[in-house]
Each structure stands twice: as structure tokens, then as C-alpha cells.
PDB file of C-alpha atoms and ligand atoms in Angstrom:
ATOM      1  CA  MET A 491     -49.643 -28.996  96.693  1.00 40.00           C
ATOM      2  CA  SER A 492     -49.860 -29.773 100.622  1.00 40.00           C
ATOM      3  CA  GLY A 493     -48.375 -27.841 102.445  1.00 45.00           C
ATOM      4  CA  ALA A 494     -46.539 -29.066 106.058  1.00 55.00           C
ATOM      5  CA  GLY A 495     -46.593 -26.390 108.163  1.00 89.00           C
ATOM      6  CA  PRO A 496     -48.397 -26.302 111.355  1.00 91.00           C
ATOM      7  CA  VAL A 497     -51.669 -24.989 109.976  1.00 93.00           C
ATOM      8  CA  THR A 498     -52.447 -27.866 107.798  1.00 96.00           C
ATOM      9  CA  ARG A 499     -50.856 -30.377 109.912  1.00 95.00           C
ATOM     10  CA  ALA A 500     -53.510 -29.183 112.718  1.00 94.00           C
ATOM     11  CA  PHE A 501     -56.150 -29.636 109.694  1.00 96.00           C
ATOM     12  CA  ASP A 502     -55.046 -32.881 108.664  1.00 97.00           C
ATOM     13  CA  ALA A 503     -55.789 -34.187 111.954  1.00 95.00           C
ATOM     14  CA  ALA A 504     -59.064 -31.912 113.052  1.00 96.00           C
ATOM     15  CA  ALA A 505     -60.016 -34.066 109.224  1.00 97.00           C
ATOM     16  CA  SER A 506     -62.623 -36.485 110.895  1.00 97.00           C
ATOM     17  CA  ARG A 507     -64.212 -34.943 113.421  1.00 96.00           C
ATOM     18  CA  TYR A 508     -64.221 -31.619 112.338  1.00 97.00           C
ATOM     19  CA  GLU A 509     -68.143 -31.416 111.310  1.00 97.00           C
ATOM     20  CA  ALA A 510     -68.866 -32.282 115.143  1.00 96.00           C
ATOM     21  CA  HIS A 511     -67.327 -29.716 116.682  1.00 95.00           C
ATOM     22  CA  ALA A 512     -68.588 -27.038 113.801  1.00 97.00           C
ATOM     23  CA  GLY A 513     -71.524 -25.673 114.302  1.00 97.00           C
ATOM     24  CA  PRO A 514     -70.081 -21.308 113.528  1.00 97.00           C
ATOM     25  CA  GLN A 515     -69.052 -22.170 110.456  1.00 98.00           C
ATOM     26  CA  ALA A 516     -71.633 -24.310 109.482  1.00 98.00           C
ATOM     27  CA  HIS A 517     -73.489 -20.881 110.489  1.00 98.00           C
ATOM     28  CA  ALA A 518     -71.243 -18.922 108.132  1.00 98.00           C
ATOM     29  CA  ALA A 519     -71.688 -20.948 105.013  1.00 98.00           C
ATOM     30  CA  ALA A 520     -75.292 -20.874 105.465  1.00 98.00           C
ATOM     31  CA  ARG A 521     -74.763 -17.370 105.716  1.00 98.00           C
ATOM     32  CA  LEU A 522     -72.471 -17.336 102.415  1.00 98.00           C
ATOM     33  CA  ALA A 523     -74.540 -19.768 100.272  1.00 98.00           C
ATOM     34  CA  ALA A 524     -77.622 -17.108 101.025  1.00 98.00           C
ATOM     35  CA  ARG A 525     -75.866 -14.642  99.386  1.00 97.00           C
ATOM     36  CA  LEU A 526     -74.257 -16.004  96.721  1.00 98.00           C
ATOM     37  CA  SER A 527     -77.590 -18.023  95.394  1.00 97.00           C
ATOM     38  CA  GLU A 528     -78.838 -14.035  94.966  1.00 97.00           C
ATOM     39  CA  LEU A 529     -75.717 -13.298  92.399  1.00 98.00           C
ATOM     40  CA  PRO A 530     -76.519 -12.530  88.649  1.00 97.00           C
ATOM     41  CA  LEU A 531     -74.040 -15.464  88.000  1.00 97.00           C
ATOM     42  CA  PRO A 532     -74.300 -16.740  84.225  1.00 97.00           C
ATOM     43  CA  GLU A 533     -75.786 -20.454  83.408  1.00 95.00           C
ATOM     44  CA  ALA A 534     -73.170 -23.117  84.020  1.00 96.00           C
ATOM     45  CA  PRO A 535     -70.614 -20.822  86.222  1.00 98.00           C
ATOM     46  CA  ARG A 536     -67.368 -22.080  86.926  1.00 98.00           C
ATOM     47  CA  ILE A 537     -66.798 -21.677  90.222  1.00 98.00           C
ATOM     48  CA  LEU A 538     -63.729 -22.019  92.281  1.00 98.00           C
ATOM     49  CA  GLU A 539     -63.596 -22.650  95.879  1.00 98.00           C
ATOM     50  CA  ILE A 540     -60.902 -22.307  98.589  1.00 98.00           C
ATOM     51  CA  GLY A 541     -59.915 -23.748 101.661  1.00 98.00           C
ATOM     52  CA  CYS A 542     -63.458 -26.029 101.013  1.00 98.00           C
ATOM     53  CA  GLY A 543     -62.686 -28.053 104.279  1.00 98.00           C
ATOM     54  CA  THR A 544     -64.949 -30.971 104.822  1.00 98.00           C
ATOM     55  CA  GLY A 545     -67.051 -29.496 102.210  1.00 98.00           C
ATOM     56  CA  PHE A 546     -69.829 -27.324 104.261  1.00 98.00           C
ATOM     57  CA  LEU A 547     -70.371 -24.665 101.296  1.00 98.00           C
ATOM     58  CA  THR A 548     -69.528 -27.146  98.642  1.00 98.00           C
ATOM     59  CA  ARG A 549     -72.591 -28.581  99.251  1.00 97.00           C
ATOM     60  CA  HIS A 550     -74.028 -25.128  98.525  1.00 98.00           C
ATOM     61  CA  LEU A 551     -72.674 -24.401  95.788  1.00 98.00           C
ATOM     62  CA  ALA A 552     -73.790 -28.294  94.815  1.00 96.00           C
ATOM     63  CA  SER A 553     -77.220 -26.410  94.439  1.00 94.00           C
ATOM     64  CA  LEU A 554     -76.817 -23.142  92.818  1.00 95.00           C
ATOM     65  CA  ASP A 555     -77.218 -24.650  89.138  1.00 94.00           C
ATOM     66  CA  PRO A 556     -76.772 -28.506  88.127  1.00 92.00           C
ATOM     67  CA  ARG A 557     -74.993 -27.113  85.492  1.00 95.00           C
ATOM     68  CA  ALA A 558     -71.731 -25.400  87.255  1.00 97.00           C
ATOM     69  CA  THR A 559     -68.549 -26.085  87.129  1.00 98.00           C
ATOM     70  CA  ILE A 560     -67.035 -26.744  90.654  1.00 98.00           C
ATOM     71  CA  LEU A 561     -63.439 -26.535  91.541  1.00 98.00           C
ATOM     72  CA  ALA A 562     -63.302 -27.392  95.680  1.00 98.00           C
ATOM     73  CA  THR A 563     -59.649 -27.106  96.408  1.00 98.00           C
ATOM     74  CA  ASP A 564     -58.019 -26.519 100.108  1.00 98.00           C
ATOM     75  CA  ARG A 565     -53.952 -27.417 101.401  1.00 97.00           C
ATOM     76  CA  SER A 566     -55.024 -30.206 103.570  1.00 98.00           C
ATOM     77  CA  LEU A 567     -55.275 -33.292 101.927  1.00 98.00           C
ATOM     78  CA  ALA A 568     -57.312 -35.383 105.199  1.00 98.00           C
ATOM     79  CA  MET A 569     -59.642 -32.043 104.753  1.00 98.00           C
ATOM     80  CA  LEU A 570     -60.106 -32.765 100.628  1.00 98.00           C
ATOM     81  CA  ARG A 571     -60.876 -37.618 101.021  1.00 98.00           C
ATOM     82  CA  VAL A 572     -63.386 -36.033 103.800  1.00 98.00           C
ATOM     83  CA  ALA A 573     -64.623 -33.208 101.458  1.00 98.00           C
ATOM     84  CA  ARG A 574     -64.505 -35.936  98.674  1.00 98.00           C
ATOM     85  CA  ALA A 575     -66.847 -38.363 100.315  1.00 98.00           C
ATOM     86  CA  ASN A 576     -69.350 -35.823 101.197  1.00 98.00           C
ATOM     87  CA  LEU A 577     -69.642 -34.672  98.193  1.00 97.00           C
ATOM     88  CA  ALA A 578     -69.831 -37.983  96.707  1.00 96.00           C
ATOM     89  CA  GLY A 579     -72.759 -38.292  93.597  1.00 91.00           C
ATOM     90  CA  HIS A 580     -72.356 -34.553  93.028  1.00 93.00           C
ATOM     91  CA  GLY A 581     -71.452 -34.291  89.539  1.00 90.00           C
ATOM     92  CA  GLY A 582     -69.454 -31.128  87.765  1.00 96.00           C
ATOM     93  CA  ILE A 583     -67.138 -31.354  91.568  1.00 98.00           C
ATOM     94  CA  SER A 584     -63.524 -31.883  91.103  1.00 97.00           C
ATOM     95  CA  PHE A 585     -60.896 -31.376  93.884  1.00 98.00           C
ATOM     96  CA  ALA A 586     -57.418 -29.846  93.788  1.00 98.00           C
ATOM     97  CA  ALA A 587     -54.804 -29.441  97.187  1.00 98.00           C
ATOM     98  CA  MET A 588     -53.828 -26.155  96.290  1.00 97.00           C
ATOM     99  CA  ASP A 589     -52.916 -23.096  98.756  1.00 97.00           C
ATOM    100  CA  GLY A 590     -55.246 -19.903  98.594  1.00 98.00           C
ATOM    101  CA  GLU A 591     -52.288 -18.204  98.532  1.00 97.00           C
ATOM    102  CA  ARG A 592     -50.201 -19.544  95.412  1.00 95.00           C
ATOM    103  CA  LEU A 593     -53.267 -20.832  93.387  1.00 96.00           C
ATOM    104  CA  ALA A 594     -52.643 -22.356  90.603  1.00 92.00           C
ATOM    105  CA  ALA A 595     -56.586 -23.068  88.940  1.00 90.00           C
ATOM    106  CA  GLY A 596     -55.813 -20.491  85.777  1.00 92.00           C
ATOM    107  CA  GLY A 597     -58.396 -18.418  85.671  1.00 95.00           C
ATOM    108  CA  GLY A 598     -61.388 -17.408  83.383  1.00 97.00           C
ATOM    109  CA  PHE A 599     -64.045 -17.919  86.657  1.00 98.00           C
ATOM    110  CA  ASP A 600     -67.343 -17.013  86.815  1.00 98.00           C
ATOM    111  CA  LEU A 601     -67.424 -17.136  91.159  1.00 98.00           C
ATOM    112  CA  ILE A 602     -64.323 -17.221  93.288  1.00 98.00           C
ATOM    113  CA  THR A 603     -65.946 -18.453  96.901  1.00 98.00           C
ATOM    114  CA  ALA A 604     -64.418 -19.480 100.038  1.00 98.00           C
ATOM    115  CA  ASN A 605     -66.429 -19.616 104.059  1.00 98.00           C
ATOM    116  CA  LEU A 606     -63.707 -18.637 106.237  1.00 98.00           C
ATOM    117  CA  ALA A 607     -60.281 -19.579 104.913  1.00 98.00           C
ATOM    118  CA  TRP A 608     -59.181 -16.326 104.010  1.00 98.00           C
ATOM    119  CA  GLN A 609     -58.062 -15.889 108.004  1.00 97.00           C
ATOM    120  CA  TRP A 610     -55.246 -18.269 107.637  1.00 96.00           C
ATOM    121  CA  PHE A 611     -53.758 -16.214 104.766  1.00 96.00           C
ATOM    122  CA  PHE A 612     -50.649 -14.344 105.154  1.00 95.00           C
ATOM    123  CA  ASP A 613     -51.107 -11.740 103.312  1.00 97.00           C
ATOM    124  CA  PRO A 614     -55.241 -11.856 102.773  1.00 98.00           C
ATOM    125  CA  PHE A 615     -55.535  -8.662 100.652  1.00 98.00           C
ATOM    126  CA  GLU A 616     -52.929  -9.000  98.220  1.00 98.00           C
ATOM    127  CA  ALA A 617     -54.868 -12.908  98.053  1.00 98.00           C
ATOM    128  CA  VAL A 618     -58.017 -10.608  96.717  1.00 98.00           C
ATOM    129  CA  GLU A 619     -55.827  -8.857  94.091  1.00 96.00           C
ATOM    130  CA  ARG A 620     -55.063 -12.187  92.874  1.00 97.00           C
ATOM    131  CA  CYS A 621     -58.706 -13.925  92.771  1.00 97.00           C
ATOM    132  CA  ARG A 622     -59.198 -10.666  91.016  1.00 96.00           C
ATOM    133  CA  ALA A 623     -57.210 -11.755  88.507  1.00 96.00           C
ATOM    134  CA  LEU A 624     -58.761 -15.263  87.794  1.00 97.00           C
ATOM    135  CA  LEU A 625     -62.296 -13.437  87.592  1.00 98.00           C
ATOM    136  CA  ASN A 626     -63.978 -13.712  83.995  1.00 97.00           C
ATOM    137  CA  PRO A 627     -64.992  -9.866  83.516  1.00 96.00           C
ATOM    138  CA  GLY A 628     -68.227  -9.438  85.770  1.00 96.00           C
ATOM    139  CA  GLY A 629     -67.038 -12.873  88.205  1.00 98.00           C
ATOM    140  CA  TRP A 630     -67.410 -12.230  91.726  1.00 98.00           C
ATOM    141  CA  LEU A 631     -65.398 -12.929  94.881  1.00 98.00           C
ATOM    142  CA  ALA A 632     -67.462 -13.180  97.363  1.00 98.00           C
ATOM    143  CA  PHE A 633     -65.629 -14.773 100.576  1.00 98.00           C
ATOM    144  CA  SER A 634     -66.132 -14.911 104.773  1.00 98.00           C
ATOM    145  CA  THR A 635     -64.094 -14.259 106.794  1.00 98.00           C
ATOM    146  CA  LEU A 636     -63.012 -13.256 110.556  1.00 98.00           C
ATOM    147  CA  GLY A 637     -62.619  -9.809 111.839  1.00 98.00           C
ATOM    148  CA  GLU A 638     -60.775  -7.496 114.817  1.00 97.00           C
ATOM    149  CA  ALA A 639     -63.077  -8.485 117.760  1.00 97.00           C
ATOM    150  CA  ASN A 640     -62.963 -12.960 116.573  1.00 97.00           C
ATOM    151  CA  PHE A 641     -63.016 -13.883 120.549  1.00 96.00           C
ATOM    152  CA  ALA A 642     -63.146 -10.735 121.647  1.00 96.00           C
ATOM    153  CA  GLU A 643     -63.874 -12.335 125.002  1.00 95.00           C
ATOM    154  CA  TRP A 644     -60.646 -14.967 125.090  1.00 93.00           C
ATOM    155  CA  ARG A 645     -58.703 -11.829 124.594  1.00 94.00           C
ATOM    156  CA  ALA A 646     -59.919 -10.036 127.142  1.00 93.00           C
ATOM    157  CA  LEU A 647     -59.549 -12.999 129.790  1.00 91.00           C
ATOM    158  CA  CYS A 648     -55.778 -13.262 128.599  1.00 90.00           C
ATOM    159  CA  ALA A 649     -55.251  -9.354 128.485  1.00 90.00           C
ATOM    160  CA  VAL A 650     -56.453  -8.814 132.283  1.00 89.00           C
ATOM    161  CA  ARG A 651     -54.665 -11.706 133.204  1.00 86.00           C
ATOM    162  CA  GLY A 652     -51.266 -11.122 131.469  1.00 87.00           C
ATOM    163  CA  LEU A 653     -51.549 -14.194 129.142  1.00 87.00           C
ATOM    164  CA  PRO A 654     -50.523 -14.531 125.530  1.00 85.00           C
ATOM    165  CA  HIS A 655     -53.723 -15.279 123.889  1.00 86.00           C
ATOM    166  CA  GLY A 656     -51.965 -16.858 120.749  1.00 85.00           C
ATOM    167  CA  LEU A 657     -54.330 -15.448 118.382  1.00 90.00           C
ATOM    168  CA  ARG A 658     -54.223 -14.360 115.159  1.00 91.00           C
ATOM    169  CA  ASP A 659     -54.872 -10.186 115.123  1.00 93.00           C
ATOM    170  CA  TYR A 660     -56.642  -9.805 111.619  1.00 96.00           C
ATOM    171  CA  PRO A 661     -57.829  -6.822 109.256  1.00 97.00           C
ATOM    172  CA  SER A 662     -60.099  -4.748 111.651  1.00 98.00           C
ATOM    173  CA  LEU A 663     -63.885  -4.064 108.719  1.00 98.00           C
ATOM    174  CA  ALA A 664     -62.374  -0.670 108.484  1.00 98.00           C
ATOM    175  CA  ALA A 665     -59.403  -1.697 107.310  1.00 98.00           C
ATOM    176  CA  TRP A 666     -60.917  -3.946 104.648  1.00 98.00           C
ATOM    177  CA  ARG A 667     -64.038  -1.246 103.248  1.00 98.00           C
ATOM    178  CA  SER A 668     -60.813   1.211 103.055  1.00 98.00           C
ATOM    179  CA  ARG A 669     -58.820  -0.871 100.877  1.00 98.00           C
ATOM    180  CA  PHE A 670     -61.932  -1.846  98.943  1.00 98.00           C
ATOM    181  CA  PRO A 671     -64.029   0.796  99.084  1.00 97.00           C
ATOM    182  CA  ALA A 672     -67.644   0.590  97.509  1.00 97.00           C
ATOM    183  CA  PRO A 673     -69.108  -0.591  95.215  1.00 96.00           C
ATOM    184  CA  CYS A 674     -67.443  -3.500  97.283  1.00 97.00           C
ATOM    185  CA  LEU A 675     -69.264  -4.164 100.311  1.00 98.00           C
ATOM    186  CA  ILE A 676     -68.615  -5.824 103.210  1.00 98.00           C
ATOM    187  CA  THR A 677     -70.705  -6.580 106.223  1.00 98.00           C
ATOM    188  CA  GLU A 678     -69.658  -7.756 109.444  1.00 98.00           C
ATOM    189  CA  GLU A 679     -71.714 -10.371 111.701  1.00 98.00           C
ATOM    190  CA  ARG A 680     -71.262 -11.191 115.588  1.00 97.00           C
ATOM    191  CA  HIS A 681     -71.625 -14.873 116.571  1.00 97.00           C
ATOM    192  CA  PRO A 682     -71.680 -15.432 120.257  1.00 96.00           C
ATOM    193  CA  THR A 683     -70.929 -19.240 120.898  1.00 94.00           C
ATOM    194  CA  THR A 684     -71.490 -20.382 124.900  1.00 95.00           C
ATOM    195  CA  TYR A 685     -69.373 -23.272 125.781  1.00 95.00           C
ATOM    196  CA  PRO A 686     -69.344 -24.702 128.795  1.00 94.00           C
ATOM    197  CA  SER A 687     -66.174 -23.685 130.067  1.00 94.00           C
ATOM    198  CA  ALA A 688     -63.318 -21.429 128.871  1.00 93.00           C
ATOM    199  CA  LEU A 689     -61.303 -25.008 128.550  1.00 93.00           C
ATOM    200  CA  ALA A 690     -64.232 -26.302 126.279  1.00 94.00           C
ATOM    201  CA  PHE A 691     -63.858 -23.423 124.007  1.00 94.00           C
ATOM    202  CA  LEU A 692     -60.333 -23.939 123.747  1.00 92.00           C
ATOM    203  CA  ARG A 693     -60.940 -27.914 123.315  1.00 93.00           C
ATOM    204  CA  ALA A 694     -63.111 -27.009 120.622  1.00 94.00           C
ATOM    205  CA  LEU A 695     -60.611 -24.777 118.518  1.00 94.00           C
ATOM    206  CA  ARG A 696     -58.862 -27.797 118.825  1.00 93.00           C
ATOM    207  CA  ALA A 697     -61.027 -30.213 117.696  1.00 95.00           C
ATOM    208  CA  ILE A 698     -61.513 -27.760 114.072  1.00 95.00           C
ATOM    209  CA  GLY A 699     -57.844 -27.426 113.594  1.00 94.00           C
ATOM    210  CA  ALA A 700     -58.027 -23.959 114.139  1.00 90.00           C
ATOM    211  CA  GLN A 701     -55.847 -24.072 117.496  1.00 82.00           C
ATOM    212  CA  ALA A 702     -52.755 -23.373 115.158  1.00 76.00           C
ATOM    213  CA  PRO A 703     -51.186 -20.110 117.202  1.00 73.00           C
ATOM    214  CA  VAL A 704     -49.657 -17.166 115.851  1.00 75.00           C
ATOM    215  CA  SER A 705     -45.905 -17.901 114.589  1.00 76.00           C
ATOM    216  CA  GLY A 706     -44.014 -16.920 117.362  1.00 73.00           C
ATOM    217  CA  HIS A 707     -46.254 -17.252 120.066  1.00 73.00           C
ATOM    218  CA  ARG A 708     -44.505 -18.901 122.897  1.00 73.00           C
ATOM    219  CA  PRO A 709     -47.374 -21.385 125.107  1.00 74.00           C
ATOM    220  CA  ALA A 710     -47.978 -19.679 128.639  1.00 75.00           C
ATOM    221  CA  PRO A 711     -47.105 -22.351 131.357  1.00 76.00           C
ATOM    222  CA  ALA A 712     -49.346 -24.871 132.219  1.00 80.00           C
ATOM    223  CA  GLY A 713     -49.672 -22.999 135.841  1.00 82.00           C
ATOM    224  CA  ALA A 714     -50.733 -19.723 134.362  1.00 80.00           C
ATOM    225  CA  LEU A 715     -52.783 -21.355 131.988  1.00 84.00           C
ATOM    226  CA  ARG A 716     -54.515 -23.072 134.509  1.00 85.00           C
ATOM    227  CA  ARG A 717     -54.807 -19.405 136.532  1.00 84.00           C
ATOM    228  CA  VAL A 718     -56.827 -17.865 133.472  1.00 83.00           C
ATOM    229  CA  LEU A 719     -59.049 -21.206 132.793  1.00 87.00           C
ATOM    230  CA  ARG A 720     -59.851 -20.813 136.737  1.00 87.00           C
ATOM    231  CA  GLY A 721     -63.483 -19.096 137.929  1.00 82.00           C
ATOM    232  CA  GLN A 722     -64.379 -19.845 134.195  1.00 85.00           C
ATOM    233  CA  GLU A 723     -66.087 -23.027 134.561  1.00 85.00           C
ATOM    234  CA  ALA A 724     -69.420 -21.848 134.248  1.00 86.00           C
ATOM    235  CA  GLY A 725     -70.646 -21.203 131.252  1.00 91.00           C
ATOM    236  CA  PHE A 726     -67.872 -19.091 128.803  1.00 94.00           C
ATOM    237  CA  ARG A 727     -68.988 -16.957 125.538  1.00 94.00           C
ATOM    238  CA  SER A 728     -66.608 -16.329 123.096  1.00 94.00           C
ATOM    239  CA  SER A 729     -68.067 -14.426 120.089  1.00 97.00           C
ATOM    240  CA  TYR A 730     -66.885 -15.324 116.413  1.00 97.00           C
ATOM    241  CA  HIS A 731     -66.843 -12.051 114.402  1.00 98.00           C
ATOM    242  CA  PHE A 732     -67.697 -12.927 110.228  1.00 98.00           C
ATOM    243  CA  LEU A 733     -67.150 -10.404 108.228  1.00 98.00           C
ATOM    244  CA  HIS A 734     -68.279 -11.249 104.449  1.00 98.00           C
ATOM    245  CA  VAL A 735     -66.579  -9.506 101.466  1.00 98.00           C
ATOM    246  CA  LEU A 736     -68.595  -9.365  98.122  1.00 98.00           C
ATOM    247  CA  ILE A 737     -66.080  -8.116  94.852  1.00 98.00           C
ATOM    248  CA  GLN A 738     -67.279  -7.651  91.524  1.00 97.00           C
ATOM    249  CA  SER A 739     -64.564  -7.984  88.631  1.00 94.00           C
ATOM    250  CA  TYR A 740     -64.542  -4.912  86.110  1.00 80.00           C
TER     251      TYR A 740
HETATM  252  C1  SAM B1074     -62.445 -23.124 109.739  1.00 76.08           C
HETATM  253  S1  SAM B1074     -61.568 -23.961 108.094  1.00 76.08           S
HETATM  254  C2  SAM B1074     -62.833 -23.879 106.793  1.00 76.08           C
HETATM  255  C3  SAM B1074     -63.368 -25.228 106.092  1.00 76.08           C
HETATM  256  C4  SAM B1074     -64.664 -24.671 105.072  1.00 76.08           C
HETATM  257  N1  SAM B1074     -64.567 -24.191 104.367  1.00 76.08           N
HETATM  258  C5  SAM B1074     -66.175 -24.582 105.903  1.00 76.08           C
HETATM  259  O1  SAM B1074     -66.984 -23.861 106.322  1.00 76.08           O
HETATM  260  O2  SAM B1074     -66.166 -25.852 107.236  1.00 76.08           O
HETATM  261  C6  SAM B1074     -60.515 -23.472 106.925  1.00 76.08           C
HETATM  262  C7  SAM B1074     -59.831 -24.116 105.652  1.00 76.08           C
HETATM  263  O3  SAM B1074     -59.090 -23.443 105.723  1.00 76.08           O
HETATM  264  C8  SAM B1074     -57.810 -24.305 104.717  1.00 76.08           C
HETATM  265  N2  SAM B1074     -56.627 -23.355 104.770  1.00 76.08           N
HETATM  266  C9  SAM B1074     -55.682 -22.826 105.495  1.00 76.08           C
HETATM  267  N3  SAM B1074     -55.563 -22.184 104.756  1.00 76.08           N
HETATM  268  C10 SAM B1074     -55.172 -22.306 103.588  1.00 76.08           C
HETATM  269  C11 SAM B1074     -54.696 -22.121 102.647  1.00 76.08           C
HETATM  270  N4  SAM B1074     -53.654 -21.119 102.607  1.00 76.08           N
HETATM  271  N5  SAM B1074     -55.193 -22.242 101.380  1.00 76.08           N
HETATM  272  C12 SAM B1074     -56.096 -23.310 100.938  1.00 76.08           C
HETATM  273  N6  SAM B1074     -56.871 -24.066 101.898  1.00 76.08           N
HETATM  274  C13 SAM B1074     -56.406 -23.541 103.229  1.00 76.08           C
HETATM  275  C14 SAM B1074     -57.444 -25.508 106.190  1.00 76.08           C
HETATM  276  O4  SAM B1074     -57.112 -26.785 105.550  1.00 76.08           O
HETATM  277  C15 SAM B1074     -58.818 -25.535 106.320  1.00 76.08           C
HETATM  278  O5  SAM B1074     -59.305 -27.063 105.471  1.00 76.08           O
END
């Protein structure tokens, strides 16, 4: 079911313009897809995608194996509508509204994957365990998420000016590695992105639906925010910190 919480509402509202502003997300999807293409999946694999959005990763999945059966899911109905249109004509793909933390998809998957949806979960580690239980023996869980240094520049700027940044705190690379040690493989990638200004950075987040603040966040008064943004009009660098997680079921 599509939830009506602030996160889903923000992605619903952004669905139609998402791809025009989601360069870093497209980049992460391509990186993840390259890893998936190297996995020794069985013929005609059963694949579950969580948080498919408009289908950046789904398009890569569609070309992995033409006999694959792909169930692409998301909580946002508007995102699913766009994904369906983007994937029209590709056989073997079905779409369903589903909460990635409460999957109602049965089991028996050879691959469960997600590009940049995990960071929205309340309990990202528990979600891993739930997905593991849905994999065939030898099946794979492979996803990208965000690490502790995501948007470090914006966090630092807000800290200096005493303004709450409103961003979520994500488990660190070290925490992921400690919870899921080798042979689980967890790697990181820094992806710096430059915006015309700090305000443009905040607008870009809104344009992709990623602006929903951490729960309990009290927005800063407009004047305080203006003071933070002042002086950041000649280019603002904000870096994504991607984590790529690869886990095989026993
Ligand atoms: C940043 S977008 C990424 C979309 C897509 N995977 C891509 O690569 O462009 C995050 C997506 O995760 C979805 N999402 C967030 N929380 C979710 C949850 N609990 N269950 C399922 N989908 C969720 C959002 O609706 C949104 O479509």
C-alpha cells in the first residue's frame, strides 16, 4: 500500500519532474547495475526491486536477462505510474505499491535490489534481515544507500551558523561493516555535485522529493535560513556519500 507519510507525499509530488533533476541517482543506478551484471545469477532470475522510483535501475534490470521476472515496487503510486510508462514495452516486469520495510511479496527471489531507497527506512539493518529471508539459497541482496558523510558540506555550513540541517543521520560505513562483516561486501563512493548556489541545492532536493526532514525537525525561521544561504551564491558543492552493499544468502 502507498503510505501517506511525508516521505511518500514528497516523492508523489516530485514524480513527474524527478528524472530531470536526478543526475546523482542515475549515476548510482548505473554503478549498481554494473555490479549486478557481474553476479552469477541463475537463468531467468526472479528479481525484486524496492523503491524503484521512476525506473532508473529497473531499465538496467530489464537488460540483465530477457527471461528475468522482475517485480518493481515503491511506496509512491505516482512514482510507480511514471516507472510503468518508462518501462512500457519491456516484458517480464510487473509493478506493485509496497513498503520496502514490510514486503508483501512472498519469497523465492534470486536477487533483491534497490537504488537509493534504503536510506529512507526506519530500520535499515532489520530490512536487510527481512530481505535475506526472501532470497533463494545463494540469492543476492544488492543495494545502494547513503552514508554518514552525505551532504557533509551542507551539514557543516548549518553547524557553523547554528541552524538545524534537518537531514537524517545514516549508519556509517563502519557500522554497516560491523553489522554485516565479510563475506558481505560494503564499499563507498564520494560523488561531489556542484550547484549554482546553496539555495539551488535545497531546490534540487525538493525537485527529486528528497526534502522530507527528519521527524521532529523544526524548520528554521526564514531569516535564519537566509543568513545561512547568504554568501553561497557563487557555486555550492554538496557531496553524495554512496554506500554499495552486497550480501549473499546462505
Ligand atoms: C531517491 S528515490 C530513488 C528512486 C529510484 N530507485 C532511482 O534510482 O531513481 C527513493 C525512492 O524510494 C521510495 N521509498 C522511500 N521509502 C520507501 C519505502 N519504505 N518503501 C518503498 N519505497 C520507498 C520513494 O518513494 C522513492 O521512489
